[in-house]
mmCIF file of N, CA and C in Angstrom:
data_model
loop_
_atom_site.group_PDB
_atom_site.id
_atom_site.type_symbol
_atom_site.label_atom_id
_atom_site.label_comp_id
_atom_site.label_asym_id
_atom_site.label_seq_id
_atom_site.Cartn_x
_atom_site.Cartn_y
_atom_site.Cartn_z
ATOM 1 N N MET A 1 -20.616 -126.789 -166.146
ATOM 2 C CA MET A 1 -19.357 -127.623 -165.460
ATOM 3 C C MET A 1 -18.306 -127.705 -165.179
ATOM 4 N N SER A 2 -17.981 -128.435 -164.143
ATOM 5 C CA SER A 2 -16.782 -128.240 -163.011
ATOM 6 C C SER A 2 -16.126 -128.529 -163.617
ATOM 7 N N SER A 3 -14.880 -127.914 -163.478
ATOM 8 C CA SER A 3 -12.904 -128.662 -163.829
ATOM 9 C C SER A 3 -12.005 -129.005 -162.881
ATOM 10 N N ILE A 4 -13.433 -129.555 -161.577
ATOM 11 C CA ILE A 4 -12.650 -130.125 -160.759
ATOM 12 C C ILE A 4 -12.557 -131.881 -160.933
ATOM 13 N N ARG A 5 -11.847 -132.240 -161.609
ATOM 14 C CA ARG A 5 -11.412 -133.498 -161.586
ATOM 15 C C ARG A 5 -11.417 -134.744 -159.833
ATOM 16 N N PHE A 6 -12.274 -134.916 -159.311
ATOM 17 C CA PHE A 6 -12.845 -136.486 -158.631
ATOM 18 C C PHE A 6 -12.259 -137.323 -158.317
ATOM 19 N N ARG A 7 -11.912 -137.731 -156.998
ATOM 20 C CA ARG A 7 -11.860 -139.180 -157.213
ATOM 21 C C ARG A 7 -12.246 -139.504 -156.335
ATOM 22 N N PRO A 8 -13.120 -141.058 -157.089
ATOM 23 C CA PRO A 8 -13.973 -142.023 -156.836
ATOM 24 C C PRO A 8 -13.241 -141.715 -155.218
ATOM 25 N N GLU A 9 -13.800 -141.325 -154.462
ATOM 26 C CA GLU A 9 -13.560 -141.770 -152.305
ATOM 27 C C GLU A 9 -14.494 -140.987 -152.170
ATOM 28 N N VAL A 10 -14.676 -140.776 -150.277
ATOM 29 C CA VAL A 10 -15.660 -139.802 -149.817
ATOM 30 C C VAL A 10 -14.969 -140.157 -148.789
ATOM 31 N N THR A 11 -14.710 -139.653 -147.709
ATOM 32 C CA THR A 11 -14.103 -139.460 -145.970
ATOM 33 C C THR A 11 -15.170 -139.269 -145.687
ATOM 34 N N CYS A 12 -15.525 -139.059 -144.923
ATOM 35 C CA CYS A 12 -17.001 -138.277 -143.814
ATOM 36 C C CYS A 12 -16.451 -138.593 -141.792
ATOM 37 N N ALA A 13 -16.125 -137.210 -141.978
ATOM 38 C CA ALA A 13 -15.807 -137.192 -140.515
ATOM 39 C C ALA A 13 -16.806 -136.657 -139.521
ATOM 40 N N ILE A 14 -16.905 -137.659 -138.865
ATOM 41 C CA ILE A 14 -16.777 -137.277 -137.340
ATOM 42 C C ILE A 14 -16.623 -137.619 -136.152
ATOM 43 N N THR A 15 -16.381 -136.329 -135.624
ATOM 44 C CA THR A 15 -16.215 -136.282 -134.329
ATOM 45 C C THR A 15 -17.279 -136.905 -132.658
ATOM 46 N N VAL A 16 -15.527 -137.578 -131.877
ATOM 47 C CA VAL A 16 -16.120 -138.587 -130.941
ATOM 48 C C VAL A 16 -15.687 -138.292 -129.915
ATOM 49 N N ARG A 17 -16.233 -138.080 -128.622
ATOM 50 C CA ARG A 17 -15.103 -137.800 -127.188
ATOM 51 C C ARG A 17 -14.193 -138.954 -126.848
ATOM 52 N N ASP A 18 -14.049 -140.294 -127.101
ATOM 53 C CA ASP A 18 -13.284 -141.902 -127.296
ATOM 54 C C ASP A 18 -13.421 -142.418 -128.378
ATOM 55 N N MET A 19 -11.798 -141.519 -129.297
ATOM 56 C CA MET A 19 -11.523 -142.086 -130.490
ATOM 57 C C MET A 19 -12.107 -144.240 -130.837
ATOM 58 N N LYS A 20 -11.009 -144.684 -129.771
ATOM 59 C CA LYS A 20 -10.969 -145.759 -128.999
ATOM 60 C C LYS A 20 -12.657 -146.505 -129.301
ATOM 61 N N LYS A 21 -13.249 -145.917 -128.139
ATOM 62 C CA LYS A 21 -14.203 -146.737 -128.009
ATOM 63 C C LYS A 21 -15.160 -146.315 -128.880
ATOM 64 N N SER A 22 -15.686 -145.402 -129.810
ATOM 65 C CA SER A 22 -16.284 -145.202 -131.195
ATOM 66 C C SER A 22 -16.310 -146.143 -132.291
ATOM 67 N N ALA A 23 -14.870 -146.237 -132.491
ATOM 68 C CA ALA A 23 -14.277 -147.344 -133.114
ATOM 69 C C ALA A 23 -14.550 -149.143 -133.597
ATOM 70 N N HIS A 24 -14.527 -149.019 -131.746
ATOM 71 C CA HIS A 24 -15.175 -150.169 -131.351
ATOM 72 C C HIS A 24 -16.552 -150.019 -131.552
ATOM 73 N N TRP A 25 -17.667 -149.519 -131.704
ATOM 74 C CA TRP A 25 -18.790 -149.117 -131.639
ATOM 75 C C TRP A 25 -19.141 -149.294 -133.099
ATOM 76 N N TYR A 26 -18.988 -148.512 -134.163
ATOM 77 C CA TYR A 26 -18.849 -148.159 -135.427
ATOM 78 C C TYR A 26 -18.115 -149.852 -135.885
ATOM 79 N N GLY A 27 -17.136 -150.937 -135.321
ATOM 80 C CA GLY A 27 -17.417 -152.038 -135.955
ATOM 81 C C GLY A 27 -17.418 -152.726 -135.571
ATOM 82 N N SER A 28 -18.315 -152.996 -134.562
ATOM 83 C CA SER A 28 -19.331 -154.060 -133.667
ATOM 84 C C SER A 28 -20.525 -154.200 -134.014
ATOM 85 N N VAL A 29 -21.341 -152.369 -134.468
ATOM 86 C CA VAL A 29 -22.686 -152.431 -134.830
ATOM 87 C C VAL A 29 -22.884 -152.314 -136.257
ATOM 88 N N LEU A 30 -21.917 -151.805 -136.486
ATOM 89 C CA LEU A 30 -22.104 -151.469 -138.506
ATOM 90 C C LEU A 30 -21.066 -151.969 -139.124
ATOM 91 N N GLY A 31 -20.624 -152.749 -138.305
ATOM 92 C CA GLY A 31 -19.533 -153.793 -139.259
ATOM 93 C C GLY A 31 -18.130 -153.249 -140.069
ATOM 94 N N PHE A 32 -17.917 -152.032 -139.648
ATOM 95 C CA PHE A 32 -16.945 -151.248 -140.476
ATOM 96 C C PHE A 32 -15.385 -152.033 -139.665
ATOM 97 N N GLU A 33 -14.748 -151.698 -140.467
ATOM 98 C CA GLU A 33 -13.430 -152.146 -140.103
ATOM 99 C C GLU A 33 -12.353 -150.903 -139.997
ATOM 100 N N LEU A 34 -11.669 -151.422 -138.728
ATOM 101 C CA LEU A 34 -10.868 -150.430 -138.678
ATOM 102 C C LEU A 34 -9.016 -149.770 -139.559
ATOM 103 N N LEU A 35 -8.816 -149.108 -140.238
ATOM 104 C CA LEU A 35 -8.689 -148.954 -141.601
ATOM 105 C C LEU A 35 -6.530 -148.935 -140.950
ATOM 106 N N TYR A 36 -6.627 -147.674 -139.989
ATOM 107 C CA TYR A 36 -5.561 -146.986 -139.192
ATOM 108 C C TYR A 36 -5.716 -146.550 -138.876
ATOM 109 N N GLU A 37 -5.122 -146.247 -138.001
ATOM 110 C CA GLU A 37 -5.326 -144.933 -136.415
ATOM 111 C C GLU A 37 -3.634 -144.691 -136.186
ATOM 112 N N MET A 38 -3.875 -142.948 -136.063
ATOM 113 C CA MET A 38 -3.100 -141.861 -135.654
ATOM 114 C C MET A 38 -3.281 -141.562 -134.502
ATOM 115 N N GLU A 39 -3.228 -142.777 -133.230
ATOM 116 C CA GLU A 39 -2.945 -141.828 -132.236
ATOM 117 C C GLU A 39 -2.891 -140.409 -131.427
ATOM 118 N N GLU A 40 -1.646 -140.181 -131.608
ATOM 119 C CA GLU A 40 -1.164 -138.924 -131.301
ATOM 120 C C GLU A 40 -2.198 -137.841 -132.310
ATOM 121 N N MET A 41 -2.767 -137.939 -133.852
ATOM 122 C CA MET A 41 -3.247 -136.928 -134.006
ATOM 123 C C MET A 41 -5.563 -137.113 -133.332
ATOM 124 N N GLY A 42 -5.701 -137.944 -132.898
ATOM 125 C CA GLY A 42 -6.843 -138.254 -132.839
ATOM 126 C C GLY A 42 -7.782 -138.519 -133.393
ATOM 127 N N TRP A 43 -7.020 -139.492 -134.054
ATOM 128 C CA TRP A 43 -7.852 -139.701 -135.726
ATOM 129 C C TRP A 43 -6.935 -141.169 -135.767
ATOM 130 N N CYS A 44 -8.784 -141.800 -136.270
ATOM 131 C CA CYS A 44 -8.488 -143.266 -137.316
ATOM 132 C C CYS A 44 -9.868 -143.205 -138.246
ATOM 133 N N GLU A 45 -9.272 -144.242 -139.161
ATOM 134 C CA GLU A 45 -10.265 -144.016 -140.246
ATOM 135 C C GLU A 45 -10.607 -145.841 -140.379
ATOM 136 N N MET A 46 -12.103 -145.655 -140.984
ATOM 137 C CA MET A 46 -13.263 -147.020 -141.342
ATOM 138 C C MET A 46 -13.343 -147.337 -142.112
ATOM 139 N N LYS A 47 -13.400 -148.215 -142.931
ATOM 140 C CA LYS A 47 -13.636 -149.113 -143.942
ATOM 141 C C LYS A 47 -15.583 -149.456 -143.730
ATOM 142 N N THR A 48 -16.222 -148.797 -144.138
ATOM 143 C CA THR A 48 -17.007 -148.944 -144.891
ATOM 144 C C THR A 48 -17.851 -150.418 -145.914
ATOM 145 N N HIS A 49 -18.303 -150.908 -146.418
ATOM 146 C CA HIS A 49 -19.112 -151.773 -147.102
ATOM 147 C C HIS A 49 -20.248 -151.055 -148.487
ATOM 148 N N ILE A 50 -19.056 -149.853 -148.879
ATOM 149 C CA ILE A 50 -19.490 -149.455 -149.594
ATOM 150 C C ILE A 50 -18.298 -148.537 -150.430
ATOM 151 N N GLU A 51 -17.619 -149.408 -151.883
ATOM 152 C CA GLU A 51 -16.197 -149.068 -151.805
ATOM 153 C C GLU A 51 -16.340 -147.457 -152.930
ATOM 154 N N GLY A 52 -15.071 -146.996 -151.648
ATOM 155 C CA GLY A 52 -14.406 -145.603 -151.794
ATOM 156 C C GLY A 52 -15.313 -144.749 -150.423
ATOM 157 N N VAL A 53 -15.833 -145.095 -149.748
ATOM 158 C CA VAL A 53 -16.913 -144.732 -148.738
ATOM 159 C C VAL A 53 -15.925 -144.972 -147.631
ATOM 160 N N THR A 54 -15.042 -144.227 -147.174
ATOM 161 C CA THR A 54 -14.527 -144.300 -144.622
ATOM 162 C C THR A 54 -14.887 -143.430 -144.038
ATOM 163 N N VAL A 55 -14.957 -143.476 -142.783
ATOM 164 C CA VAL A 55 -15.309 -143.287 -141.959
ATOM 165 C C VAL A 55 -14.735 -142.388 -140.868
ATOM 166 N N GLY A 56 -13.683 -141.571 -140.836
ATOM 167 C CA GLY A 56 -12.979 -140.666 -140.036
ATOM 168 C C GLY A 56 -13.408 -140.302 -138.878
ATOM 169 N N LEU A 57 -12.860 -140.968 -137.962
ATOM 170 C CA LEU A 57 -13.182 -140.860 -136.557
ATOM 171 C C LEU A 57 -12.487 -139.716 -135.787
ATOM 172 N N SER A 58 -12.986 -138.713 -135.041
ATOM 173 C CA SER A 58 -12.014 -137.176 -134.878
ATOM 174 C C SER A 58 -11.869 -137.279 -133.952
ATOM 175 N N GLN A 59 -11.538 -137.296 -132.736
ATOM 176 C CA GLN A 59 -10.854 -137.673 -130.878
ATOM 177 C C GLN A 59 -11.167 -135.984 -130.240
ATOM 178 N N SER A 60 -12.331 -135.642 -129.947
ATOM 179 C CA SER A 60 -12.581 -134.504 -129.364
ATOM 180 C C SER A 60 -12.605 -134.250 -127.902
ATOM 181 N N ALA A 61 -12.045 -132.854 -127.203
ATOM 182 C CA ALA A 61 -12.094 -133.386 -125.705
ATOM 183 C C ALA A 61 -13.258 -132.278 -125.184
ATOM 184 N N ASP A 62 -13.458 -131.179 -126.403
ATOM 185 C CA ASP A 62 -14.387 -130.588 -125.884
ATOM 186 C C ASP A 62 -15.991 -131.446 -125.880
ATOM 187 N N GLU A 63 -16.247 -131.038 -124.847
ATOM 188 C CA GLU A 63 -17.510 -130.723 -123.136
ATOM 189 C C GLU A 63 -18.933 -129.849 -123.837
ATOM 190 N N PRO A 64 -19.649 -130.535 -124.207
ATOM 191 C CA PRO A 64 -20.350 -130.897 -125.153
ATOM 192 C C PRO A 64 -19.827 -131.634 -126.239
ATOM 193 N N ILE A 65 -19.618 -132.444 -127.013
ATOM 194 C CA ILE A 65 -19.602 -132.832 -128.453
ATOM 195 C C ILE A 65 -20.975 -131.627 -129.000
ATOM 196 N N GLN A 66 -20.982 -131.319 -130.525
ATOM 197 C CA GLN A 66 -22.451 -130.581 -131.142
ATOM 198 C C GLN A 66 -22.372 -131.641 -132.515
ATOM 199 N N PRO A 67 -23.403 -132.087 -132.361
ATOM 200 C CA PRO A 67 -22.885 -132.739 -133.722
ATOM 201 C C PRO A 67 -23.478 -132.029 -135.158
ATOM 202 N N GLY A 68 -23.153 -132.386 -135.634
ATOM 203 C CA GLY A 68 -23.012 -131.150 -136.640
ATOM 204 C C GLY A 68 -24.693 -130.989 -137.472
ATOM 205 N N GLY A 69 -24.723 -130.520 -138.878
ATOM 206 C CA GLY A 69 -26.715 -131.153 -139.312
ATOM 207 C C GLY A 69 -26.162 -131.662 -140.842
ATOM 208 N N THR A 70 -25.299 -132.589 -140.614
ATOM 209 C CA THR A 70 -25.019 -133.804 -141.175
ATOM 210 C C THR A 70 -24.848 -134.602 -140.775
ATOM 211 N N THR A 71 -25.882 -135.483 -142.312
ATOM 212 C CA THR A 71 -25.998 -137.151 -141.229
ATOM 213 C C THR A 71 -25.836 -137.748 -142.592
ATOM 214 N N LEU A 72 -25.023 -139.163 -141.879
ATOM 215 C CA LEU A 72 -24.678 -139.641 -142.949
ATOM 216 C C LEU A 72 -26.007 -140.650 -143.314
ATOM 217 N N VAL A 73 -26.273 -140.808 -144.345
ATOM 218 C CA VAL A 73 -27.108 -141.900 -145.247
ATOM 219 C C VAL A 73 -26.517 -143.198 -144.954
ATOM 220 N N PHE A 74 -27.787 -144.808 -144.611
ATOM 221 C CA PHE A 74 -26.033 -145.853 -145.315
ATOM 222 C C PHE A 74 -27.495 -146.620 -145.798
ATOM 223 N N GLY A 75 -27.371 -146.725 -147.273
ATOM 224 C CA GLY A 75 -27.999 -147.731 -147.706
ATOM 225 C C GLY A 75 -28.057 -149.366 -147.365
ATOM 226 N N VAL A 76 -29.271 -149.698 -147.103
ATOM 227 C CA VAL A 76 -29.352 -151.128 -146.722
ATOM 228 C C VAL A 76 -30.924 -151.319 -148.104
ATOM 229 N N GLU A 77 -30.812 -152.775 -147.892
ATOM 230 C CA GLU A 77 -31.255 -154.014 -148.503
ATOM 231 C C GLU A 77 -32.705 -154.181 -147.921
ATOM 232 N N ASP A 78 -32.454 -154.816 -146.633
ATOM 233 C CA ASP A 78 -34.044 -154.798 -145.622
ATOM 234 C C ASP A 78 -33.696 -154.456 -144.149
ATOM 235 N N MET A 79 -34.593 -153.293 -144.424
ATOM 236 C CA MET A 79 -34.835 -151.910 -143.220
ATOM 237 C C MET A 79 -34.819 -153.201 -142.471
ATOM 238 N N GLU A 80 -36.071 -153.978 -142.196
ATOM 239 C CA GLU A 80 -36.520 -154.516 -140.719
ATOM 240 C C GLU A 80 -35.607 -155.762 -140.054
ATOM 241 N N GLN A 81 -34.199 -155.769 -141.708
ATOM 242 C CA GLN A 81 -33.380 -156.903 -140.381
ATOM 243 C C GLN A 81 -31.720 -156.107 -140.013
ATOM 244 N N ALA A 82 -32.379 -154.575 -140.749
ATOM 245 C CA ALA A 82 -30.662 -153.502 -140.133
ATOM 246 C C ALA A 82 -31.686 -153.141 -138.846
ATOM 247 N N VAL A 83 -32.759 -152.763 -138.657
ATOM 248 C CA VAL A 83 -33.286 -152.463 -137.399
ATOM 249 C C VAL A 83 -33.192 -153.743 -136.760
ATOM 250 N N ALA A 84 -32.969 -154.855 -136.769
ATOM 251 C CA ALA A 84 -33.025 -155.273 -135.606
ATOM 252 C C ALA A 84 -31.618 -155.592 -135.302
ATOM 253 N N SER A 85 -30.473 -155.918 -136.240
ATOM 254 C CA SER A 85 -29.731 -155.456 -135.553
ATOM 255 C C SER A 85 -29.488 -155.265 -135.073
ATOM 256 N N LEU A 86 -29.540 -153.160 -135.037
ATOM 257 C CA LEU A 86 -29.581 -152.209 -134.191
ATOM 258 C C LEU A 86 -30.142 -151.977 -132.454
ATOM 259 N N ARG A 87 -30.637 -153.565 -133.040
ATOM 260 C CA ARG A 87 -31.542 -153.421 -131.910
ATOM 261 C C ARG A 87 -31.006 -154.490 -130.504
ATOM 262 N N ASN A 88 -30.399 -155.508 -131.200
ATOM 263 C CA ASN A 88 -29.321 -156.885 -130.721
ATOM 264 C C ASN A 88 -27.914 -156.049 -129.748
ATOM 265 N N HIS A 89 -27.610 -154.625 -130.382
ATOM 266 C CA HIS A 89 -26.805 -154.293 -130.367
ATOM 267 C C HIS A 89 -27.395 -153.032 -129.006
ATOM 268 N N ASN A 90 -28.529 -153.363 -128.689
ATOM 269 C CA ASN A 90 -28.435 -152.033 -127.695
ATOM 270 C C ASN A 90 -28.978 -150.388 -128.114
ATOM 271 N N VAL A 91 -28.789 -150.577 -129.585
ATOM 272 C CA VAL A 91 -28.750 -149.010 -129.877
ATOM 273 C C VAL A 91 -30.215 -148.620 -130.408
ATOM 274 N N PRO A 92 -31.326 -147.358 -129.298
ATOM 275 C CA PRO A 92 -32.110 -147.517 -130.281
ATOM 276 C C PRO A 92 -32.139 -146.383 -131.531
ATOM 277 N N LEU A 93 -33.067 -146.852 -132.005
ATOM 278 C CA LEU A 93 -34.318 -145.773 -133.211
ATOM 279 C C LEU A 93 -34.728 -144.643 -132.348
ATOM 280 N N ASP A 94 -33.784 -143.503 -133.447
ATOM 281 C CA ASP A 94 -34.269 -141.632 -133.298
ATOM 282 C C ASP A 94 -35.553 -141.850 -134.058
ATOM 283 N N GLY A 95 -36.861 -141.769 -132.862
ATOM 284 C CA GLY A 95 -38.228 -142.542 -133.623
ATOM 285 C C GLY A 95 -38.351 -143.616 -134.141
ATOM 286 N N ASP A 96 -39.534 -143.791 -134.873
ATOM 287 C CA ASP A 96 -40.818 -144.787 -136.042
ATOM 288 C C ASP A 96 -39.662 -144.949 -137.616
ATOM 289 N N VAL A 97 -39.568 -146.299 -137.471
ATOM 290 C CA VAL A 97 -39.212 -146.338 -139.214
ATOM 291 C C VAL A 97 -40.724 -145.978 -140.182
ATOM 292 N N ARG A 98 -39.613 -144.363 -140.867
ATOM 293 C CA ARG A 98 -40.463 -143.835 -141.987
ATOM 294 C C ARG A 98 -40.678 -144.585 -142.990
ATOM 295 N N THR A 99 -41.978 -144.101 -143.804
ATOM 296 C CA THR A 99 -42.049 -144.726 -145.525
ATOM 297 C C THR A 99 -42.174 -143.959 -146.118
ATOM 298 N N ILE A 100 -41.701 -143.563 -146.987
ATOM 299 C CA ILE A 100 -42.054 -142.867 -148.366
ATOM 300 C C ILE A 100 -42.919 -143.203 -149.496
ATOM 301 N N ALA A 101 -44.065 -143.552 -149.213
ATOM 302 C CA ALA A 101 -45.003 -144.896 -150.172
ATOM 303 C C ALA A 101 -43.757 -145.006 -151.999
ATOM 304 N N ASP A 102 -43.669 -146.204 -151.867
ATOM 305 C CA ASP A 102 -42.880 -146.752 -153.379
ATOM 306 C C ASP A 102 -42.347 -145.750 -153.618
ATOM 307 N N MET A 103 -41.328 -145.377 -152.216
ATOM 308 C CA MET A 103 -40.240 -144.458 -152.887
ATOM 309 C C MET A 103 -38.827 -144.815 -151.501
ATOM 310 N N VAL A 104 -38.850 -145.191 -150.152
ATOM 311 C CA VAL A 104 -38.342 -145.369 -149.508
ATOM 312 C C VAL A 104 -38.902 -145.469 -147.816
ATOM 313 N N LYS A 105 -38.102 -146.473 -147.427
ATOM 314 C CA LYS A 105 -37.941 -147.039 -145.466
ATOM 315 C C LYS A 105 -36.780 -145.894 -145.232
ATOM 316 N N LEU A 106 -36.711 -145.551 -143.987
ATOM 317 C CA LEU A 106 -35.837 -144.159 -143.452
ATOM 318 C C LEU A 106 -35.707 -144.739 -141.643
ATOM 319 N N ALA A 107 -34.843 -145.134 -141.500
ATOM 320 C CA ALA A 107 -34.743 -145.216 -139.481
ATOM 321 C C ALA A 107 -33.833 -144.237 -139.490
ATOM 322 N N ASN A 108 -33.720 -143.162 -138.389
ATOM 323 C CA ASN A 108 -32.528 -142.700 -137.667
ATOM 324 C C ASN A 108 -32.114 -143.069 -136.505
ATOM 325 N N PHE A 109 -30.726 -143.091 -135.928
ATOM 326 C CA PHE A 109 -30.630 -143.647 -135.257
ATOM 327 C C PHE A 109 -28.785 -143.302 -134.729
ATOM 328 N N ARG A 110 -28.576 -143.232 -132.795
ATOM 329 C CA ARG A 110 -27.232 -142.014 -133.539
ATOM 330 C C ARG A 110 -25.823 -143.437 -132.766
ATOM 331 N N ASP A 111 -25.206 -142.642 -132.630
ATOM 332 C CA ASP A 111 -23.683 -143.052 -132.287
ATOM 333 C C ASP A 111 -23.578 -142.626 -131.240
ATOM 334 N N PRO A 112 -22.606 -143.259 -129.878
ATOM 335 C CA PRO A 112 -22.658 -143.616 -128.664
ATOM 336 C C PRO A 112 -22.505 -141.492 -127.974
ATOM 337 N N ASP A 113 -21.808 -141.073 -129.714
ATOM 338 C CA ASP A 113 -21.647 -138.942 -129.299
ATOM 339 C C ASP A 113 -22.650 -138.666 -129.409
ATOM 340 N N GLY A 114 -24.202 -138.919 -129.387
ATOM 341 C CA GLY A 114 -25.110 -138.330 -130.059
ATOM 342 C C GLY A 114 -25.084 -137.395 -131.619
ATOM 343 N N ASN A 115 -23.824 -138.658 -132.191
ATOM 344 C CA ASN A 115 -24.227 -138.003 -133.990
ATOM 345 C C ASN A 115 -25.296 -139.264 -134.502
ATOM 346 N N LEU A 116 -26.262 -138.396 -135.607
ATOM 347 C CA LEU A 116 -27.362 -138.917 -135.494
ATOM 348 C C LEU A 116 -26.995 -139.769 -137.183
ATOM 349 N N LEU A 117 -27.147 -140.813 -137.410
ATOM 350 C CA LEU A 117 -26.846 -141.527 -138.465
ATOM 351 C C LEU A 117 -28.365 -141.912 -138.995
ATOM 352 N N MET A 118 -28.470 -142.195 -140.023
ATOM 353 C CA MET A 118 -29.562 -142.912 -140.268
ATOM 354 C C MET A 118 -29.581 -143.939 -142.109
ATOM 355 N N PHE A 119 -30.835 -145.103 -141.523
ATOM 356 C CA PHE A 119 -30.575 -145.846 -143.123
ATOM 357 C C PHE A 119 -32.026 -145.830 -144.010
ATOM 358 N N ALA A 120 -31.503 -146.158 -145.097
ATOM 359 C CA ALA A 120 -32.308 -145.928 -146.492
ATOM 360 C C ALA A 120 -32.529 -146.647 -147.032
ATOM 361 N N GLN A 121 -33.648 -147.192 -147.411
ATOM 362 C CA GLN A 121 -33.802 -149.298 -148.098
ATOM 363 C C GLN A 121 -35.221 -147.741 -149.126
ATOM 364 N N SER A 122 -34.234 -148.031 -150.273
ATOM 365 C CA SER A 122 -34.779 -147.837 -151.110
ATOM 366 C C SER A 122 -36.680 -148.559 -151.487
ATOM 367 N N LEU A 123 -37.566 -148.482 -151.900
ATOM 368 C CA LEU A 123 -38.771 -149.348 -152.332
ATOM 369 C C LEU A 123 -38.987 -149.123 -153.591
ATOM 370 N N SER A 124 -38.732 -147.947 -154.410
ATOM 371 C CA SER A 124 -38.451 -147.779 -155.989
ATOM 372 C C SER A 124 -37.968 -149.296 -157.165
ATOM 373 N N GLN A 125 -38.502 -149.580 -158.276
ATOM 374 C CA GLN A 125 -37.273 -150.395 -158.553
ATOM 375 C C GLN A 125 -37.338 -150.344 -159.441
#
């Protein structure tokens, strides 16, 4: 067993080209709330709908941004509603909604910088 004493918080850092535009996208599309912004560092942090989980946006001038292998997966209660909300914001799905019988529905999509995100709806009781 690890001796590390963790706090009940996670910050998911995402590299973006334009912090302000990305913060607007994450706010308007996913409903995240801007907590603070440090323009001189090219960093801002946004509150998600999950207690203790924030998304940090780190601005990079590097072209092109190389999205990492990490995918942020956000649990949703209703996949059809979540997908409809993405479509209302002109955010295309990255493929079809996938269903793993009696387990989960999954929908991939990308932020404006190409970072992969996912919605997951649990189907288990």
